[in-house]
Amino acid sequence: LYRRYGLWFRLRKLIIWLLGVYIAIPFLVKLCPAIQAKLVFLNFVRVPYFIDLKRPQDQGLNHTCNYYLQPEEDVTIGVWHTVPAALGKNARGKDQLWFEDALGSSHPVILYLHGNAGTRGGDHRVELYKVLSSLGYHVVTFDYRGWGDSIGSPSERGMTYDALHVFDWIKARSGDNPVYIWGHSLGTGVATNLVRRLCERETPPDALILESPFTNIREEARSHPFSIYRYFPGFDWFFLDPITTSGIKFANDENVKYISCSLLILHAEDDPVVPFHLGKKLYNIAATSRSFRDYKVQFVPFHTDLGYRHKYIYRSPELPRILREFLGKSEHERHH
């Protein structure tokens, strides 16, 4: 009996301690909004850990060059440029100048904006670069300030400005070649911020592709399956308001009302990170927006049985056909 009582006492003590931590965390987040910002960005999570971002060839990207660009003073971002597979043999051993000149070759360019956590060398991201390269695209991607080996402090404004800088850098070298913007997960928020700004200055990209997008960061945080506090009293006040206070909105649902270029949304039904219904809701908003009246808006779902979840749509054997048909129509709109 004594042993059983001692075990119950220790268990009760542990339960009280865990309950205290559970209740304390919302107050800590409310008092320190920077904590919530870090949880949105997850830029401190570098996966895979032991890769050298200066050597993309270590990840099997043998026709990729590593650059460093400077969007602002005290900000340096690491960039990877993968040329189309057709240029692969010529690319080996070439310097940065050769790669920059190659952007002017007769191949379209995709600017890829990755999601939170990890780096431009993340496994699923590398696999997508390989797929897009095999389809004849240049792929330019980078780590936002504060991610990977990029220098600076992360913020929504800063991430958007980094993307704008890279887009302008590409356009200065790509001539009349089409430039498409592809955003994934949190990167869809950066992508719509960027494209809205480009449309407002009347230099839109040739198309926008959103993979696993959400409507806005508040709805995503509320719907996130890992949010153990979603039913906590005052959830919005404790957790969502600090995100807004930190200047983080990623308002895809507002941005699409000001975007005028073709839009393709890709979303897996079994996505455990960004719920499928948020991607569908964003499509419905875009499809009825006046800004898209002269452009194609397409939503492509991937059935749960395929198992593509949040980051494996690149595995779809249908993806080449989807891109060829969609971007081919975008080119037709561009010339008419």
Coordinates of C-alpha atoms in Angstrom, one line a residue:
L1 CA 0.0 0.0 0.0
Y2 CA 2.8 2.4 0.8
R3 CA 4.5 1.7 -2.5
R4 CA 1.2 2.2 -4.4
Y5 CA 0.6 5.5 -2.5
G6 CA 4.1 6.7 -3.3
L7 CA 3.6 5.9 -7.0
W8 CA 0.2 7.8 -7.0
F9 CA 1.8 10.8 -5.2
R10 CA 4.6 11.0 -7.9
L11 CA 2.1 10.6 -10.7
R12 CA -0.2 13.3 -9.3
K13 CA 2.8 15.6 -8.8
L14 CA 3.8 15.0 -12.5
I15 CA 0.2 15.7 -13.7
I16 CA 0.1 19.0 -11.7
W17 CA 3.5 20.0 -13.1
L18 CA 2.4 19.3 -16.7
L19 CA -0.9 21.1 -16.2
G20 CA 1.0 24.1 -14.8
V21 CA 3.3 24.2 -17.9
Y22 CA 0.3 23.8 -20.2
I23 CA -1.4 26.8 -18.6
A24 CA 1.7 28.9 -18.4
I25 CA 2.7 28.6 -22.1
P26 CA -0.2 30.8 -23.4
F27 CA 0.7 33.6 -21.0
L28 CA 4.4 33.3 -22.0
V29 CA 3.5 33.5 -25.7
K30 CA 1.2 36.5 -25.0
L31 CA 4.0 38.3 -23.1
C32 CA 6.6 37.5 -25.7
P33 CA 5.1 37.6 -29.3
A34 CA 8.6 36.8 -30.7
I35 CA 8.1 33.2 -29.5
Q36 CA 5.1 32.8 -31.7
A37 CA 7.0 34.4 -34.6
K38 CA 9.7 31.8 -34.2
L39 CA 7.1 29.0 -34.3
V40 CA 5.7 30.4 -37.5
F41 CA 9.1 30.7 -39.3
L42 CA 10.9 27.7 -37.7
N43 CA 14.0 29.1 -39.3
F44 CA 16.2 27.7 -36.5
V45 CA 15.3 24.2 -37.6
R46 CA 18.0 23.3 -40.1
V47 CA 17.2 20.0 -41.8
P48 CA 19.2 18.2 -43.1
Y49 CA 21.8 19.3 -40.5
F50 CA 25.2 18.4 -42.0
I51 CA 25.0 19.5 -45.6
D52 CA 27.3 22.2 -47.1
L53 CA 25.0 24.7 -48.8
K54 CA 27.9 25.9 -50.9
R55 CA 28.1 22.5 -52.5
P56 CA 24.7 21.7 -54.1
Q57 CA 26.4 18.9 -56.0
D58 CA 26.5 16.9 -52.8
Q59 CA 22.7 16.7 -53.0
G60 CA 22.9 15.3 -56.5
L61 CA 22.4 18.7 -58.2
N62 CA 25.4 18.4 -60.5
H63 CA 24.2 21.3 -62.8
T64 CA 23.5 23.8 -60.0
C65 CA 25.5 26.9 -58.9
N66 CA 25.5 28.5 -55.5
Y67 CA 25.4 32.3 -55.4
Y68 CA 25.1 35.0 -52.7
L69 CA 23.0 38.1 -53.3
Q70 CA 22.6 41.2 -51.1
P71 CA 19.0 42.5 -51.1
E72 CA 19.8 45.1 -48.4
E73 CA 22.7 46.3 -46.4
D74 CA 23.6 43.7 -43.7
V75 CA 21.5 41.1 -45.5
T76 CA 23.0 38.3 -47.6
I77 CA 21.0 35.4 -49.0
G78 CA 22.2 32.1 -50.4
V79 CA 20.8 31.2 -53.8
W80 CA 20.8 28.0 -55.9
H81 CA 20.4 28.1 -59.6
T82 CA 19.7 24.8 -61.3
V83 CA 19.8 24.9 -65.1
P84 CA 17.5 22.7 -67.3
A85 CA 18.7 19.1 -67.6
A86 CA 19.4 19.7 -71.3
L87 CA 22.2 22.1 -70.3
G88 CA 23.5 19.8 -67.6
K89 CA 26.6 18.5 -69.4
N90 CA 27.7 22.0 -70.4
A91 CA 27.1 23.3 -66.9
R92 CA 29.6 21.0 -65.1
G93 CA 32.6 22.9 -63.9
K94 CA 31.3 26.3 -65.1
D95 CA 31.4 29.5 -63.0
Q96 CA 28.7 31.8 -61.8
L97 CA 29.0 34.0 -64.8
W98 CA 28.2 31.1 -67.1
F99 CA 25.1 30.2 -65.1
E100 CA 23.9 33.8 -65.1
D101 CA 24.3 34.0 -68.9
A102 CA 22.4 30.7 -69.2
L103 CA 19.3 32.4 -67.8
G104 CA 19.1 34.1 -71.2
S105 CA 18.8 30.8 -73.0
S106 CA 15.5 29.8 -74.5
H107 CA 14.2 28.1 -71.4
P108 CA 11.5 29.3 -68.9
V109 CA 12.5 30.1 -65.3
I110 CA 10.8 29.1 -62.1
L111 CA 11.5 31.1 -58.9
Y112 CA 10.8 28.6 -56.1
L113 CA 9.9 30.0 -52.6
H114 CA 10.1 27.3 -49.9
G115 CA 8.1 27.0 -46.7
N116 CA 9.2 27.3 -43.1
A117 CA 11.9 25.2 -41.4
G118 CA 14.9 23.6 -43.2
T119 CA 16.9 25.2 -46.0
R120 CA 17.0 25.3 -49.8
G121 CA 18.8 21.9 -49.5
G122 CA 15.8 20.1 -48.0
D123 CA 15.3 16.7 -49.4
H124 CA 11.8 17.2 -50.9
R125 CA 12.8 20.6 -52.3
V126 CA 15.9 19.1 -54.0
E127 CA 13.7 16.4 -55.5
L128 CA 11.3 19.0 -56.9
Y129 CA 14.2 21.0 -58.5
K130 CA 15.3 17.8 -60.2
V131 CA 11.8 17.2 -61.6
L132 CA 11.5 20.8 -62.8
S133 CA 14.9 20.7 -64.4
S134 CA 14.1 17.5 -66.2
L135 CA 11.1 19.3 -67.7
G136 CA 13.2 22.0 -69.1
Y137 CA 13.0 24.8 -66.5
H138 CA 15.7 26.9 -64.9
V139 CA 15.0 26.7 -61.1
V140 CA 16.2 29.5 -58.9
T141 CA 15.6 29.2 -55.2
F142 CA 17.1 30.8 -52.1
D143 CA 17.0 30.9 -48.3
Y144 CA 15.3 33.9 -46.9
R145 CA 17.2 36.1 -44.5
G146 CA 17.7 34.1 -41.2
W147 CA 17.4 30.7 -42.9
G148 CA 20.2 28.4 -43.8
D149 CA 23.4 30.3 -44.4
S150 CA 21.5 33.6 -45.2
I151 CA 22.3 36.5 -43.0
G152 CA 19.6 38.7 -41.4
S153 CA 16.6 38.5 -39.1
P154 CA 13.4 36.9 -40.5
S155 CA 10.2 38.9 -41.0
E156 CA 7.4 38.8 -43.5
R157 CA 8.5 42.1 -45.0
G158 CA 12.1 41.0 -45.2
M159 CA 11.1 37.6 -46.8
T160 CA 9.0 39.4 -49.4
Y161 CA 11.7 41.9 -50.2
D162 CA 14.3 39.1 -50.6
A163 CA 11.9 37.4 -53.1
L164 CA 11.4 40.7 -55.0
H165 CA 15.2 41.2 -55.2
V166 CA 15.8 37.7 -56.6
F167 CA 12.9 38.1 -59.1
D168 CA 14.4 41.4 -60.4
W169 CA 17.8 39.8 -60.5
I170 CA 16.3 37.0 -62.7
K171 CA 14.4 39.4 -65.0
A172 CA 17.6 41.4 -65.6
R173 CA 19.2 38.3 -67.0
S174 CA 16.4 36.2 -68.5
G175 CA 15.5 38.4 -71.5
D176 CA 12.0 37.6 -72.8
N177 CA 11.9 34.1 -71.3
P178 CA 8.8 33.4 -69.1
V179 CA 9.4 33.6 -65.4
Y180 CA 7.0 31.7 -63.1
I181 CA 6.7 31.9 -59.4
W182 CA 6.2 28.7 -57.3
G183 CA 5.4 29.0 -53.6
H184 CA 5.1 26.0 -51.2
S185 CA 3.3 26.1 -47.8
L186 CA 4.5 29.3 -45.9
G187 CA 6.2 30.2 -49.2
T188 CA 2.8 30.7 -50.8
G189 CA 2.4 33.7 -48.4
V190 CA 5.6 35.1 -49.7
A191 CA 4.6 34.3 -53.3
T192 CA 1.3 36.1 -53.2
N193 CA 2.9 39.1 -51.3
L194 CA 5.5 39.2 -54.1
V195 CA 3.1 38.8 -57.0
R196 CA 0.6 41.3 -55.7
R197 CA 3.5 43.8 -55.5
L198 CA 4.6 42.9 -59.0
C199 CA 1.1 43.4 -60.4
E200 CA 0.7 46.7 -58.7
R201 CA 3.9 48.0 -60.4
E202 CA 2.7 46.4 -63.7
T203 CA 5.5 43.8 -64.0
P204 CA 3.5 40.6 -63.2
P205 CA 5.1 37.1 -63.6
D206 CA 3.9 34.8 -66.4
A207 CA 2.1 32.6 -63.9
L208 CA 1.8 31.8 -60.2
I209 CA 1.8 28.3 -58.8
L210 CA 0.8 27.7 -55.2
E211 CA 1.5 24.3 -53.6
S212 CA -0.3 23.5 -50.4
P213 CA -1.5 27.1 -49.7
F214 CA -3.6 28.5 -46.9
T215 CA -5.9 31.5 -46.8
N216 CA -4.1 33.5 -44.2
I217 CA -1.7 32.8 -41.3
R218 CA -4.4 33.1 -38.6
E219 CA -6.7 30.5 -40.3
E220 CA -3.7 28.2 -40.8
A221 CA -2.6 28.5 -37.2
R222 CA -6.2 27.8 -36.0
S223 CA -6.5 24.8 -38.3
H224 CA -3.0 23.4 -37.8
P225 CA -3.3 19.8 -36.5
F226 CA -0.4 20.3 -34.2
S227 CA -2.1 23.1 -32.3
I228 CA -2.9 21.5 -29.0
Y229 CA -4.4 24.8 -27.7
R230 CA -7.0 25.4 -30.4
Y231 CA -9.8 24.7 -27.9
F232 CA -8.1 26.6 -25.1
P233 CA -10.2 29.6 -23.8
G234 CA -9.1 32.8 -25.4
F235 CA -7.0 30.9 -28.1
D236 CA -7.2 33.9 -30.5
W237 CA -6.1 36.4 -27.9
F238 CA -3.3 34.2 -26.5
F239 CA -1.9 32.8 -29.8
L240 CA -3.2 34.5 -32.9
D241 CA -3.1 38.1 -31.8
P242 CA 0.7 37.8 -31.0
I243 CA 1.2 36.7 -34.6
T244 CA -0.5 39.8 -35.9
T245 CA 1.3 41.9 -33.4
S246 CA 4.6 40.6 -34.8
G247 CA 3.6 41.9 -38.3
I248 CA 2.9 38.4 -39.7
K249 CA -0.2 38.1 -41.9
F250 CA 0.6 36.2 -45.1
A251 CA -2.9 37.1 -46.3
N252 CA -3.2 35.0 -49.4
D253 CA -7.0 35.5 -49.4
E254 CA -6.5 39.3 -49.7
N255 CA -3.6 39.2 -52.0
V256 CA -5.3 37.1 -54.7
K257 CA -7.9 40.0 -55.1
Y258 CA -5.0 42.1 -56.5
I259 CA -3.2 39.6 -58.7
S260 CA -3.6 39.5 -62.5
C261 CA -1.8 36.5 -63.9
S262 CA -2.6 32.8 -64.3
L263 CA -2.9 30.9 -61.1
L264 CA -2.5 27.1 -60.4
I265 CA -3.2 25.6 -57.0
L266 CA -1.9 22.2 -56.1
H267 CA -3.1 20.5 -52.9
A268 CA -3.1 17.0 -51.5
E269 CA -6.3 15.9 -49.7
D270 CA -4.3 14.2 -47.0
D271 CA -2.1 17.2 -46.2
P272 CA -1.6 17.0 -42.4
V273 CA 0.0 20.5 -42.1
V274 CA -2.1 22.9 -44.3
P275 CA -5.6 21.4 -44.4
F276 CA -7.0 20.7 -47.8
H277 CA -10.1 22.9 -47.2
L278 CA -7.9 26.0 -46.9
G279 CA -6.4 25.5 -50.3
K280 CA -9.9 24.9 -51.8
K281 CA -11.2 28.0 -50.0
L282 CA -8.4 30.1 -51.4
Y283 CA -9.2 28.8 -54.9
N284 CA -12.9 29.8 -54.5
I285 CA -11.9 33.3 -53.5
A286 CA -9.5 33.6 -56.5
A287 CA -11.9 32.1 -59.0
T288 CA -14.5 34.7 -58.3
S289 CA -12.1 37.7 -58.1
R290 CA -12.4 40.3 -60.8
S291 CA -8.6 40.5 -61.1
F292 CA -8.5 37.0 -62.6
R293 CA -11.3 37.6 -65.1
D294 CA -8.8 37.4 -68.1
Y295 CA -6.6 34.7 -66.7
K296 CA -6.9 31.0 -66.0
V297 CA -7.4 29.9 -62.4
Q298 CA -7.0 26.1 -61.8
F299 CA -7.2 23.9 -58.8
V300 CA -5.7 20.4 -58.9
P301 CA -6.4 18.1 -55.9
F302 CA -4.5 14.9 -55.2
H303 CA -6.4 12.1 -53.7
T304 CA -5.7 10.8 -50.2
D305 CA -4.8 7.3 -51.6
L306 CA -1.8 8.8 -53.4
G307 CA -0.1 9.7 -50.0
Y308 CA 1.5 12.9 -51.2
R309 CA 0.6 14.7 -47.9
H310 CA 2.2 18.1 -47.4
K311 CA 5.4 17.9 -49.5
Y312 CA 5.5 15.0 -51.9
I313 CA 3.4 16.3 -54.8
Y314 CA 6.6 16.3 -56.9
R315 CA 6.2 12.5 -57.0
S316 CA 3.0 12.7 -59.1
P317 CA 3.5 11.2 -62.5
E318 CA 0.7 13.6 -63.6
L319 CA 2.7 16.7 -62.6
P320 CA 4.6 17.1 -65.9
R321 CA 1.3 17.0 -67.9
I322 CA -0.4 19.4 -65.4
L323 CA 2.4 21.9 -65.8
R324 CA 2.7 21.5 -69.5
E325 CA -1.0 22.1 -70.1
F326 CA -1.3 24.9 -67.6
L327 CA 1.8 26.8 -68.4
G328 CA 1.2 26.3 -72.1
K329 CA -2.2 28.1 -71.7
S330 CA -0.4 30.8 -69.7
E331 CA 1.9 31.3 -72.6
H332 CA -1.0 31.6 -75.0
E333 CA -2.6 34.3 -72.7
R334 CA 0.8 36.1 -72.6
H335 CA 0.9 36.5 -76.4
H336 CA -2.7 37.5 -76.8

